[in-house]
Amino acid sequence: MTMTRQGTDALRAFESLADPRASVRLRAALAVGTAPDPHFVGGLVERSAVEPEFFVRDMLTWALTRHPVAATLPPLVREVGSKLPQARSQALHTLSKIGDRRAWPAVTGAVLSDADDEVARSAWRAAVVLVPGGEEQALARALAPQLGRGDRETQLSLSRALVALGEAAGAVLEAATTAPAPHVRAHALATRRLLRDPDSGFEAAIEEAKRVVALGGSGPEGD
């Protein structure tokens, strides 16, 4: 049996995902996503784990979302346990874009506290998308130990995740405003302010929180 023209073009595009030129890889990912074929899912996941260019990785994620969930979910869930940080991060990112809650069991406590900041940020974003109804408070409690972690970008990612959980995050944030570590208190205060006033902005919230903590306070009850 001879391969159809469409099949030949799709295979050629798939093979181009390993081309040394980023522009070629980008077009290849677009082509594979435009003409989805479940046979290519494994290769797309594998390429996502090693692709060096952000914009190509983003296109690979899009290509995966174009394929049937039955084909993409199992390899992506397995990839969450990869030894490669980028593989874990990209798998979690793609799962968040697919949004199928059957992937929720893959977002374990260990994943939420991954030592790699990029992986952890992807896990937090995926968690708030995939969390089943009624589990929001449990997720907030699982995220709370990460308060104060990392640089400004990492802290902003966690704050966004907690704010996305809404009032389910209120109690853990309130408790964290009296944590022993000043940087944890400051992050909790800033996130609590964002929860109450999403338009306040993270930079302003964190700077104000640092001033409050430096003065030995935990912030006014109504802030």
mmCIF file with all atom_site columns, C-alpha atoms in Angstrom:
data_model
loop_
_atom_site.group_PDB
_atom_site.id
_atom_site.type_symbol
_atom_site.label_atom_id
_atom_site.label_alt_id
_atom_site.label_comp_id
_atom_site.label_asym_id
_atom_site.label_entity_id
_atom_site.label_seq_id
_atom_site.pdbx_PDB_ins_code
_atom_site.Cartn_x
_atom_site.Cartn_y
_atom_site.Cartn_z
_atom_site.occupancy
_atom_site.B_iso_or_equiv
_atom_site.pdbx_formal_charge
_atom_site.auth_seq_id
_atom_site.auth_comp_id
_atom_site.auth_asym_id
_atom_site.auth_atom_id
_atom_site.pdbx_PDB_model_num
ATOM 1   C CA . MET A 1 1   ? 0.000   0.000  0.000  1.00 0.00 ? 1   MET A CA 1
ATOM 2   C CA . THR A 1 2   ? 1.434   3.392  -0.937 1.00 0.00 ? 2   THR A CA 1
ATOM 3   C CA . MET A 1 3   ? 1.360   6.269  1.497  1.00 0.00 ? 3   MET A CA 1
ATOM 4   C CA . THR A 1 4   ? -1.007  9.110  0.555  1.00 0.00 ? 4   THR A CA 1
ATOM 5   C CA . ARG A 1 5   ? 0.374   12.521 -0.356 1.00 0.00 ? 5   ARG A CA 1
ATOM 6   C CA . GLN A 1 6   ? -1.054  13.948 2.859  1.00 0.00 ? 6   GLN A CA 1
ATOM 7   C CA . GLY A 1 7   ? 0.599   11.188 4.866  1.00 0.00 ? 7   GLY A CA 1
ATOM 8   C CA . THR A 1 8   ? 3.932   11.748 3.138  1.00 0.00 ? 8   THR A CA 1
ATOM 9   C CA . ASP A 1 9   ? 3.780   15.483 3.852  1.00 0.00 ? 9   ASP A CA 1
ATOM 10  C CA . ALA A 1 10  ? 2.907   14.860 7.492  1.00 0.00 ? 10  ALA A CA 1
ATOM 11  C CA . LEU A 1 11  ? 5.793   12.421 7.904  1.00 0.00 ? 11  LEU A CA 1
ATOM 12  C CA . ARG A 1 12  ? 8.188   14.874 6.283  1.00 0.00 ? 12  ARG A CA 1
ATOM 13  C CA . ALA A 1 13  ? 7.008   17.610 8.646  1.00 0.00 ? 13  ALA A CA 1
ATOM 14  C CA . PHE A 1 14  ? 7.392   15.316 11.638 1.00 0.00 ? 14  PHE A CA 1
ATOM 15  C CA . GLU A 1 15  ? 10.938  14.428 10.645 1.00 0.00 ? 15  GLU A CA 1
ATOM 16  C CA . SER A 1 16  ? 11.733  18.149 10.340 1.00 0.00 ? 16  SER A CA 1
ATOM 17  C CA . LEU A 1 17  ? 11.156  18.601 14.072 1.00 0.00 ? 17  LEU A CA 1
ATOM 18  C CA . ALA A 1 18  ? 14.812  17.632 14.502 1.00 0.00 ? 18  ALA A CA 1
ATOM 19  C CA . ASP A 1 19  ? 16.101  20.149 11.922 1.00 0.00 ? 19  ASP A CA 1
ATOM 20  C CA . PRO A 1 20  ? 18.909  22.358 13.284 1.00 0.00 ? 20  PRO A CA 1
ATOM 21  C CA . ARG A 1 21  ? 17.044  25.484 12.153 1.00 0.00 ? 21  ARG A CA 1
ATOM 22  C CA . ALA A 1 22  ? 14.474  26.768 14.639 1.00 0.00 ? 22  ALA A CA 1
ATOM 23  C CA . SER A 1 23  ? 12.335  28.302 11.881 1.00 0.00 ? 23  SER A CA 1
ATOM 24  C CA . VAL A 1 24  ? 12.050  24.913 10.182 1.00 0.00 ? 24  VAL A CA 1
ATOM 25  C CA . ARG A 1 25  ? 11.130  23.207 13.449 1.00 0.00 ? 25  ARG A CA 1
ATOM 26  C CA . LEU A 1 26  ? 8.479   25.848 14.071 1.00 0.00 ? 26  LEU A CA 1
ATOM 27  C CA . ARG A 1 27  ? 6.878   25.261 10.681 1.00 0.00 ? 27  ARG A CA 1
ATOM 28  C CA . ALA A 1 28  ? 7.099   21.518 11.222 1.00 0.00 ? 28  ALA A CA 1
ATOM 29  C CA . ALA A 1 29  ? 5.267   21.713 14.550 1.00 0.00 ? 29  ALA A CA 1
ATOM 30  C CA . LEU A 1 30  ? 2.606   23.880 12.920 1.00 0.00 ? 30  LEU A CA 1
ATOM 31  C CA . ALA A 1 31  ? 2.202   21.377 10.084 1.00 0.00 ? 31  ALA A CA 1
ATOM 32  C CA . VAL A 1 32  ? 1.911   18.398 12.444 1.00 0.00 ? 32  VAL A CA 1
ATOM 33  C CA . GLY A 1 33  ? -0.713  20.217 14.493 1.00 0.00 ? 33  GLY A CA 1
ATOM 34  C CA . THR A 1 34  ? -2.619  21.254 11.405 1.00 0.00 ? 34  THR A CA 1
ATOM 35  C CA . ALA A 1 35  ? -2.900  17.640 10.259 1.00 0.00 ? 35  ALA A CA 1
ATOM 36  C CA . PRO A 1 36  ? -3.085  15.665 13.544 1.00 0.00 ? 36  PRO A CA 1
ATOM 37  C CA . ASP A 1 37  ? -1.961  12.044 13.514 1.00 0.00 ? 37  ASP A CA 1
ATOM 38  C CA . PRO A 1 38  ? -1.924  10.051 16.775 1.00 0.00 ? 38  PRO A CA 1
ATOM 39  C CA . HIS A 1 39  ? 1.138   8.173  15.527 1.00 0.00 ? 39  HIS A CA 1
ATOM 40  C CA . PHE A 1 40  ? 3.161   11.355 16.028 1.00 0.00 ? 40  PHE A CA 1
ATOM 41  C CA . VAL A 1 41  ? 2.106   12.077 19.621 1.00 0.00 ? 41  VAL A CA 1
ATOM 42  C CA . GLY A 1 42  ? 4.992   10.215 21.227 1.00 0.00 ? 42  GLY A CA 1
ATOM 43  C CA . GLY A 1 43  ? 7.489   12.043 19.057 1.00 0.00 ? 43  GLY A CA 1
ATOM 44  C CA . LEU A 1 44  ? 5.937   15.414 19.849 1.00 0.00 ? 44  LEU A CA 1
ATOM 45  C CA . VAL A 1 45  ? 6.196   14.710 23.573 1.00 0.00 ? 45  VAL A CA 1
ATOM 46  C CA . GLU A 1 46  ? 9.812   13.577 23.212 1.00 0.00 ? 46  GLU A CA 1
ATOM 47  C CA . ARG A 1 47  ? 10.718  16.659 21.191 1.00 0.00 ? 47  ARG A CA 1
ATOM 48  C CA . SER A 1 48  ? 9.105   18.928 23.771 1.00 0.00 ? 48  SER A CA 1
ATOM 49  C CA . ALA A 1 49  ? 11.507  17.539 26.362 1.00 0.00 ? 49  ALA A CA 1
ATOM 50  C CA . VAL A 1 50  ? 14.602  18.726 24.503 1.00 0.00 ? 50  VAL A CA 1
ATOM 51  C CA . GLU A 1 51  ? 13.490  21.603 22.241 1.00 0.00 ? 51  GLU A CA 1
ATOM 52  C CA . PRO A 1 52  ? 15.665  24.623 23.144 1.00 0.00 ? 52  PRO A CA 1
ATOM 53  C CA . GLU A 1 53  ? 13.503  27.412 21.688 1.00 0.00 ? 53  GLU A CA 1
ATOM 54  C CA . PHE A 1 54  ? 10.530  28.669 23.672 1.00 0.00 ? 54  PHE A CA 1
ATOM 55  C CA . PHE A 1 55  ? 8.410   29.598 20.658 1.00 0.00 ? 55  PHE A CA 1
ATOM 56  C CA . VAL A 1 56  ? 8.932   26.145 19.120 1.00 0.00 ? 56  VAL A CA 1
ATOM 57  C CA . ARG A 1 57  ? 8.009   24.468 22.415 1.00 0.00 ? 57  ARG A CA 1
ATOM 58  C CA . ASP A 1 58  ? 4.864   26.572 22.474 1.00 0.00 ? 58  ASP A CA 1
ATOM 59  C CA . MET A 1 59  ? 3.962   25.357 19.006 1.00 0.00 ? 59  MET A CA 1
ATOM 60  C CA . LEU A 1 60  ? 4.646   21.762 20.034 1.00 0.00 ? 60  LEU A CA 1
ATOM 61  C CA . THR A 1 61  ? 2.207   22.218 22.909 1.00 0.00 ? 61  THR A CA 1
ATOM 62  C CA . TRP A 1 62  ? -0.378  23.579 20.483 1.00 0.00 ? 62  TRP A CA 1
ATOM 63  C CA . ALA A 1 63  ? 0.206   20.615 18.163 1.00 0.00 ? 63  ALA A CA 1
ATOM 64  C CA . LEU A 1 64  ? -0.393  18.211 21.034 1.00 0.00 ? 64  LEU A CA 1
ATOM 65  C CA . THR A 1 65  ? -3.642  19.939 21.988 1.00 0.00 ? 65  THR A CA 1
ATOM 66  C CA . ARG A 1 66  ? -4.847  19.299 18.447 1.00 0.00 ? 66  ARG A CA 1
ATOM 67  C CA . HIS A 1 67  ? -4.635  15.528 18.946 1.00 0.00 ? 67  HIS A CA 1
ATOM 68  C CA . PRO A 1 68  ? -7.204  13.322 20.702 1.00 0.00 ? 68  PRO A CA 1
ATOM 69  C CA . VAL A 1 69  ? -6.931  13.440 24.482 1.00 0.00 ? 69  VAL A CA 1
ATOM 70  C CA . ALA A 1 70  ? -6.959  9.636  24.575 1.00 0.00 ? 70  ALA A CA 1
ATOM 71  C CA . ALA A 1 71  ? -3.668  9.700  22.666 1.00 0.00 ? 71  ALA A CA 1
ATOM 72  C CA . THR A 1 72  ? -1.957  12.588 24.463 1.00 0.00 ? 72  THR A CA 1
ATOM 73  C CA . LEU A 1 73  ? -2.901  12.083 28.114 1.00 0.00 ? 73  LEU A CA 1
ATOM 74  C CA . PRO A 1 74  ? -0.997  8.827  28.876 1.00 0.00 ? 74  PRO A CA 1
ATOM 75  C CA . PRO A 1 75  ? 2.430   9.895  27.501 1.00 0.00 ? 75  PRO A CA 1
ATOM 76  C CA . LEU A 1 76  ? 2.143   13.369 29.042 1.00 0.00 ? 76  LEU A CA 1
ATOM 77  C CA . VAL A 1 77  ? 1.260   11.953 32.454 1.00 0.00 ? 77  VAL A CA 1
ATOM 78  C CA . ARG A 1 78  ? 4.246   9.596  32.212 1.00 0.00 ? 78  ARG A CA 1
ATOM 79  C CA . GLU A 1 79  ? 6.456   12.522 31.256 1.00 0.00 ? 79  GLU A CA 1
ATOM 80  C CA . VAL A 1 80  ? 5.600   14.303 34.500 1.00 0.00 ? 80  VAL A CA 1
ATOM 81  C CA . GLY A 1 81  ? 7.821   11.703 36.159 1.00 0.00 ? 81  GLY A CA 1
ATOM 82  C CA . SER A 1 82  ? 10.763  12.249 33.800 1.00 0.00 ? 82  SER A CA 1
ATOM 83  C CA . LYS A 1 83  ? 14.271  12.858 35.119 1.00 0.00 ? 83  LYS A CA 1
ATOM 84  C CA . LEU A 1 84  ? 14.586  15.854 32.769 1.00 0.00 ? 84  LEU A CA 1
ATOM 85  C CA . PRO A 1 85  ? 13.241  19.114 34.256 1.00 0.00 ? 85  PRO A CA 1
ATOM 86  C CA . GLN A 1 86  ? 12.210  20.485 30.868 1.00 0.00 ? 86  GLN A CA 1
ATOM 87  C CA . ALA A 1 87  ? 10.317  17.300 30.109 1.00 0.00 ? 87  ALA A CA 1
ATOM 88  C CA . ARG A 1 88  ? 8.392   17.608 33.370 1.00 0.00 ? 88  ARG A CA 1
ATOM 89  C CA . SER A 1 89  ? 7.737   21.303 32.880 1.00 0.00 ? 89  SER A CA 1
ATOM 90  C CA . GLN A 1 90  ? 6.523   20.962 29.295 1.00 0.00 ? 90  GLN A CA 1
ATOM 91  C CA . ALA A 1 91  ? 4.314   17.996 30.102 1.00 0.00 ? 91  ALA A CA 1
ATOM 92  C CA . LEU A 1 92  ? 2.642   19.914 32.930 1.00 0.00 ? 92  LEU A CA 1
ATOM 93  C CA . HIS A 1 93  ? 2.274   22.994 30.745 1.00 0.00 ? 93  HIS A CA 1
ATOM 94  C CA . THR A 1 94  ? 0.640   20.961 27.988 1.00 0.00 ? 94  THR A CA 1
ATOM 95  C CA . LEU A 1 95  ? -1.662  19.196 30.434 1.00 0.00 ? 95  LEU A CA 1
ATOM 96  C CA . SER A 1 96  ? -2.808  22.599 31.681 1.00 0.00 ? 96  SER A CA 1
ATOM 97  C CA . LYS A 1 97  ? -3.616  23.609 28.114 1.00 0.00 ? 97  LYS A CA 1
ATOM 98  C CA . ILE A 1 98  ? -5.519  20.393 27.451 1.00 0.00 ? 98  ILE A CA 1
ATOM 99  C CA . GLY A 1 99  ? -7.405  20.863 30.717 1.00 0.00 ? 99  GLY A CA 1
ATOM 100 C CA . ASP A 1 100 ? -8.623  17.292 31.145 1.00 0.00 ? 100 ASP A CA 1
ATOM 101 C CA . ARG A 1 101 ? -9.065  16.617 34.855 1.00 0.00 ? 101 ARG A CA 1
ATOM 102 C CA . ARG A 1 102 ? -8.226  12.950 34.447 1.00 0.00 ? 102 ARG A CA 1
ATOM 103 C CA . ALA A 1 103 ? -4.623  14.169 34.617 1.00 0.00 ? 103 ALA A CA 1
ATOM 104 C CA . TRP A 1 104 ? -5.141  15.509 38.146 1.00 0.00 ? 104 TRP A CA 1
ATOM 105 C CA . PRO A 1 105 ? -3.622  12.480 39.959 1.00 0.00 ? 105 PRO A CA 1
ATOM 106 C CA . ALA A 1 106 ? -0.293  13.257 38.255 1.00 0.00 ? 106 ALA A CA 1
ATOM 107 C CA . VAL A 1 107 ? -0.076  16.587 40.110 1.00 0.00 ? 107 VAL A CA 1
ATOM 108 C CA . THR A 1 108 ? 1.189   15.159 43.372 1.00 0.00 ? 108 THR A CA 1
ATOM 109 C CA . GLY A 1 109 ? 2.642   16.939 46.373 1.00 0.00 ? 109 GLY A CA 1
ATOM 110 C CA . ALA A 1 110 ? 6.106   16.038 45.130 1.00 0.00 ? 110 ALA A CA 1
ATOM 111 C CA . VAL A 1 111 ? 5.350   17.636 41.768 1.00 0.00 ? 111 VAL A CA 1
ATOM 112 C CA . LEU A 1 112 ? 4.011   20.806 43.409 1.00 0.00 ? 112 LEU A CA 1
ATOM 113 C CA . SER A 1 113 ? 7.246   21.104 45.400 1.00 0.00 ? 113 SER A CA 1
ATOM 114 C CA . ASP A 1 114 ? 9.630   20.135 42.583 1.00 0.00 ? 114 ASP A CA 1
ATOM 115 C CA . ALA A 1 115 ? 13.132  21.447 43.254 1.00 0.00 ? 115 ALA A CA 1
ATOM 116 C CA . ASP A 1 116 ? 13.280  23.048 39.805 1.00 0.00 ? 116 ASP A CA 1
ATOM 117 C CA . ASP A 1 117 ? 11.496  26.416 39.852 1.00 0.00 ? 117 ASP A CA 1
ATOM 118 C CA . GLU A 1 118 ? 10.312  26.199 36.246 1.00 0.00 ? 118 GLU A CA 1
ATOM 119 C CA . VAL A 1 119 ? 8.786   22.779 36.865 1.00 0.00 ? 119 VAL A CA 1
ATOM 120 C CA . ALA A 1 120 ? 7.133   23.992 40.052 1.00 0.00 ? 120 ALA A CA 1
ATOM 121 C CA . ARG A 1 121 ? 5.660   27.021 38.280 1.00 0.00 ? 121 ARG A CA 1
ATOM 122 C CA . SER A 1 122 ? 4.237   24.769 35.564 1.00 0.00 ? 122 SER A CA 1
ATOM 123 C CA . ALA A 1 123 ? 2.846   22.455 38.236 1.00 0.00 ? 123 ALA A CA 1
ATOM 124 C CA . TRP A 1 124 ? 1.113   25.310 40.045 1.00 0.00 ? 124 TRP A CA 1
ATOM 125 C CA . ARG A 1 125 ? -0.480  26.544 36.834 1.00 0.00 ? 125 ARG A CA 1
ATOM 126 C CA . ALA A 1 126 ? -1.598  23.047 35.914 1.00 0.00 ? 126 ALA A CA 1
ATOM 127 C CA . ALA A 1 127 ? -2.953  22.387 39.384 1.00 0.00 ? 127 ALA A CA 1
ATOM 128 C CA . VAL A 1 128 ? -5.407  25.285 39.410 1.00 0.00 ? 128 VAL A CA 1
ATOM 129 C CA . VAL A 1 129 ? -6.716  24.212 36.003 1.00 0.00 ? 129 VAL A CA 1
ATOM 130 C CA . LEU A 1 130 ? -7.026  20.511 36.798 1.00 0.00 ? 130 LEU A CA 1
ATOM 131 C CA . VAL A 1 131 ? -8.127  20.546 40.445 1.00 0.00 ? 131 VAL A CA 1
ATOM 132 C CA . PRO A 1 132 ? -11.508 18.820 40.854 1.00 0.00 ? 132 PRO A CA 1
ATOM 133 C CA . GLY A 1 133 ? -14.376 20.762 42.335 1.00 0.00 ? 133 GLY A CA 1
ATOM 134 C CA . GLY A 1 134 ? -14.299 20.637 46.124 1.00 0.00 ? 134 GLY A CA 1
ATOM 135 C CA . GLU A 1 135 ? -10.537 20.045 46.280 1.00 0.00 ? 135 GLU A CA 1
ATOM 136 C CA . GLU A 1 136 ? -9.529  23.708 46.094 1.00 0.00 ? 136 GLU A CA 1
ATOM 137 C CA . GLN A 1 137 ? -8.851  24.114 49.824 1.00 0.00 ? 137 GLN A CA 1
ATOM 138 C CA . ALA A 1 138 ? -6.702  20.973 49.876 1.00 0.00 ? 138 ALA A CA 1
ATOM 139 C CA . LEU A 1 139 ? -4.721  22.329 46.945 1.00 0.00 ? 139 LEU A CA 1
ATOM 140 C CA . ALA A 1 140 ? -4.264  25.667 48.706 1.00 0.00 ? 140 ALA A CA 1
ATOM 141 C CA . ARG A 1 141 ? -2.875  23.818 51.741 1.00 0.00 ? 141 ARG A CA 1
ATOM 142 C CA . ALA A 1 142 ? -0.502  21.892 49.482 1.00 0.00 ? 142 ALA A CA 1
ATOM 143 C CA . LEU A 1 143 ? 0.717   25.131 47.890 1.00 0.00 ? 143 LEU A CA 1
ATOM 144 C CA . ALA A 1 144 ? 1.140   27.062 51.133 1.00 0.00 ? 144 ALA A CA 1
ATOM 145 C CA . PRO A 1 145 ? 4.583   25.579 52.026 1.00 0.00 ? 145 PRO A CA 1
ATOM 146 C CA . GLN A 1 146 ? 5.923   27.118 48.792 1.00 0.00 ? 146 GLN A CA 1
ATOM 147 C CA . LEU A 1 147 ? 5.220   30.675 49.971 1.00 0.00 ? 147 LEU A CA 1
ATOM 148 C CA . GLY A 1 148 ? 8.411   32.733 50.029 1.00 0.00 ? 148 GLY A CA 1
ATOM 149 C CA . ARG A 1 149 ? 10.135  30.436 47.570 1.00 0.00 ? 149 ARG A CA 1
ATOM 150 C CA . GLY A 1 150 ? 12.463  31.625 44.830 1.00 0.00 ? 150 GLY A CA 1
ATOM 151 C CA . ASP A 1 151 ? 12.784  34.855 42.889 1.00 0.00 ? 151 ASP A CA 1
ATOM 152 C CA . ARG A 1 152 ? 10.129  37.427 42.066 1.00 0.00 ? 152 ARG A CA 1
ATOM 153 C CA . GLU A 1 153 ? 8.881   35.494 39.018 1.00 0.00 ? 153 GLU A CA 1
ATOM 154 C CA . THR A 1 154 ? 8.458   32.308 41.029 1.00 0.00 ? 154 THR A CA 1
ATOM 155 C CA . GLN A 1 155 ? 6.642   34.107 43.817 1.00 0.00 ? 155 GLN A CA 1
ATOM 156 C CA . LEU A 1 156 ? 4.364   35.826 41.330 1.00 0.00 ? 156 LEU A CA 1
ATOM 157 C CA . SER A 1 157 ? 3.473   32.455 39.784 1.00 0.00 ? 157 SER A CA 1
ATOM 158 C CA . LEU A 1 158 ? 2.526   31.032 43.165 1.00 0.00 ? 158 LEU A CA 1
ATOM 159 C CA . SER A 1 159 ? 0.523   34.126 44.058 1.00 0.00 ? 159 SER A CA 1
ATOM 160 C CA . ARG A 1 160 ? -1.409  33.850 40.804 1.00 0.00 ? 160 ARG A CA 1
ATOM 161 C CA . ALA A 1 161 ? -2.165  30.205 41.503 1.00 0.00 ? 161 ALA A CA 1
ATOM 162 C CA . LEU A 1 162 ? -3.431  30.943 45.006 1.00 0.00 ? 162 LEU A CA 1
ATOM 163 C CA . VAL A 1 163 ? -5.475  33.917 43.827 1.00 0.00 ? 163 VAL A CA 1
ATOM 164 C CA . ALA A 1 164 ? -7.018  31.708 41.131 1.00 0.00 ? 164 ALA A CA 1
ATOM 165 C CA . LEU A 1 165 ? -8.286  29.440 43.915 1.00 0.00 ? 165 LEU A CA 1
ATOM 166 C CA . GLY A 1 166 ? -10.238 32.349 45.351 1.00 0.00 ? 166 GLY A CA 1
ATOM 167 C CA . GLU A 1 167 ? -11.555 32.176 48.896 1.00 0.00 ? 167 GLU A CA 1
ATOM 168 C CA . ALA A 1 168 ? -10.337 28.589 49.170 1.00 0.00 ? 168 ALA A CA 1
ATOM 169 C CA . ALA A 1 169 ? -6.874  30.092 49.674 1.00 0.00 ? 169 ALA A CA 1
ATOM 170 C CA . GLY A 1 170 ? -7.964  32.635 52.285 1.00 0.00 ? 170 GLY A CA 1
ATOM 171 C CA . ALA A 1 171 ? -7.342  30.575 55.410 1.00 0.00 ? 171 ALA A CA 1
ATOM 172 C CA . VAL A 1 172 ? -3.866  29.351 54.437 1.00 0.00 ? 172 VAL A CA 1
ATOM 173 C CA . LEU A 1 173 ? -2.799  32.861 53.497 1.00 0.00 ? 173 LEU A CA 1
ATOM 174 C CA . GLU A 1 174 ? -4.092  34.220 56.780 1.00 0.00 ? 174 GLU A CA 1
ATOM 175 C CA . ALA A 1 175 ? -2.134  31.586 58.693 1.00 0.00 ? 175 ALA A CA 1
ATOM 176 C CA . ALA A 1 176 ? 1.028   32.272 56.692 1.00 0.00 ? 176 ALA A CA 1
ATOM 177 C CA . THR A 1 177 ? 0.977   35.977 57.603 1.00 0.00 ? 177 THR A CA 1
ATOM 178 C CA . THR A 1 178 ? 2.250   34.940 61.045 1.00 0.00 ? 178 THR A CA 1
ATOM 179 C CA . ALA A 1 179 ? 4.893   32.479 59.795 1.00 0.00 ? 179 ALA A CA 1
ATOM 180 C CA . PRO A 1 180 ? 8.326   32.703 61.507 1.00 0.00 ? 180 PRO A CA 1
ATOM 181 C CA . ALA A 1 181 ? 10.202  33.508 58.290 1.00 0.00 ? 181 ALA A CA 1
ATOM 182 C CA . PRO A 1 182 ? 9.896   37.174 57.220 1.00 0.00 ? 182 PRO A CA 1
ATOM 183 C CA . HIS A 1 183 ? 10.021  36.371 53.491 1.00 0.00 ? 183 HIS A CA 1
ATOM 184 C CA . VAL A 1 184 ? 7.140   33.908 53.903 1.00 0.00 ? 184 VAL A CA 1
ATOM 185 C CA . ARG A 1 185 ? 5.073   36.484 55.801 1.00 0.00 ? 185 ARG A CA 1
ATOM 186 C CA . ALA A 1 186 ? 5.750   39.096 53.131 1.00 0.00 ? 186 ALA A CA 1
ATOM 187 C CA . HIS A 1 187 ? 4.743   36.773 50.306 1.00 0.00 ? 187 HIS A CA 1
ATOM 188 C CA . ALA A 1 188 ? 1.591   35.739 52.153 1.00 0.00 ? 188 ALA A CA 1
ATOM 189 C CA . LEU A 1 189 ? 0.652   39.368 52.823 1.00 0.00 ? 189 LEU A CA 1
ATOM 190 C CA . ALA A 1 190 ? 1.201   40.329 49.197 1.00 0.00 ? 190 ALA A CA 1
ATOM 191 C CA . THR A 1 191 ? -0.862  37.393 47.972 1.00 0.00 ? 191 THR A CA 1
ATOM 192 C CA . ARG A 1 192 ? -3.632  38.124 50.444 1.00 0.00 ? 192 ARG A CA 1
ATOM 193 C CA . ARG A 1 193 ? -3.752  41.684 49.147 1.00 0.00 ? 193 ARG A CA 1
ATOM 194 C CA . LEU A 1 194 ? -3.963  40.428 45.554 1.00 0.00 ? 194 LEU A CA 1
ATOM 195 C CA . LEU A 1 195 ? -6.762  38.073 46.539 1.00 0.00 ? 195 LEU A CA 1
ATOM 196 C CA . ARG A 1 196 ? -8.727  40.973 47.991 1.00 0.00 ? 196 ARG A CA 1
ATOM 197 C CA . ASP A 1 197 ? -7.734  43.510 45.341 1.00 0.00 ? 197 ASP A CA 1
ATOM 198 C CA . PRO A 1 198 ? -6.575  41.828 42.089 1.00 0.00 ? 198 PRO A CA 1
ATOM 199 C CA . ASP A 1 199 ? -5.934  45.231 40.498 1.00 0.00 ? 199 ASP A CA 1
ATOM 200 C CA . SER A 1 200 ? -3.341  46.248 43.091 1.00 0.00 ? 200 SER A CA 1
ATOM 201 C CA . GLY A 1 201 ? -0.472  44.591 41.197 1.00 0.00 ? 201 GLY A CA 1
ATOM 202 C CA . PHE A 1 202 ? 2.125   42.196 42.560 1.00 0.00 ? 202 PHE A CA 1
ATOM 203 C CA . GLU A 1 203 ? 5.056   44.630 42.638 1.00 0.00 ? 203 GLU A CA 1
ATOM 204 C CA . ALA A 1 204 ? 3.189   47.148 44.738 1.00 0.00 ? 204 ALA A CA 1
ATOM 205 C CA . ALA A 1 205 ? 1.768   44.411 46.951 1.00 0.00 ? 205 ALA A CA 1
ATOM 206 C CA . ILE A 1 206 ? 5.102   42.744 47.668 1.00 0.00 ? 206 ILE A CA 1
ATOM 207 C CA . GLU A 1 207 ? 6.912   46.018 48.386 1.00 0.00 ? 207 GLU A CA 1
ATOM 208 C CA . GLU A 1 208 ? 4.184   47.113 50.775 1.00 0.00 ? 208 GLU A CA 1
ATOM 209 C CA . ALA A 1 209 ? 4.231   43.678 52.432 1.00 0.00 ? 209 ALA A CA 1
ATOM 210 C CA . LYS A 1 210 ? 7.991   43.906 52.956 1.00 0.00 ? 210 LYS A CA 1
ATOM 211 C CA . ARG A 1 211 ? 7.568   47.275 54.661 1.00 0.00 ? 211 ARG A CA 1
ATOM 212 C CA . VAL A 1 212 ? 4.879   45.877 56.934 1.00 0.00 ? 212 VAL A CA 1
ATOM 213 C CA . VAL A 1 213 ? 7.021   42.884 57.877 1.00 0.00 ? 213 VAL A CA 1
ATOM 214 C CA . ALA A 1 214 ? 10.067  45.091 58.488 1.00 0.00 ? 214 ALA A CA 1
ATOM 215 C CA . LEU A 1 215 ? 7.978   47.076 60.960 1.00 0.00 ? 215 LEU A CA 1
ATOM 216 C CA . GLY A 1 216 ? 7.015   43.858 62.707 1.00 0.00 ? 216 GLY A CA 1
ATOM 217 C CA . GLY A 1 217 ? 3.407   43.701 61.596 1.00 0.00 ? 217 GLY A CA 1
ATOM 218 C CA . SER A 1 218 ? 1.189   41.264 59.735 1.00 0.00 ? 218 SER A CA 1
ATOM 219 C CA . GLY A 1 219 ? -0.915  43.878 57.968 1.00 0.00 ? 219 GLY A CA 1
ATOM 220 C CA . PRO A 1 220 ? -4.262  45.408 58.863 1.00 0.00 ? 220 PRO A CA 1
ATOM 221 C CA . GLU A 1 221 ? -7.190  43.055 58.946 1.00 0.00 ? 221 GLU A CA 1
ATOM 222 C CA . GLY A 1 222 ? -8.960  44.821 56.144 1.00 0.00 ? 222 GLY A CA 1
ATOM 223 C CA . ASP A 1 223 ? -6.107  45.227 53.670 1.00 0.00 ? 223 ASP A CA 1
#
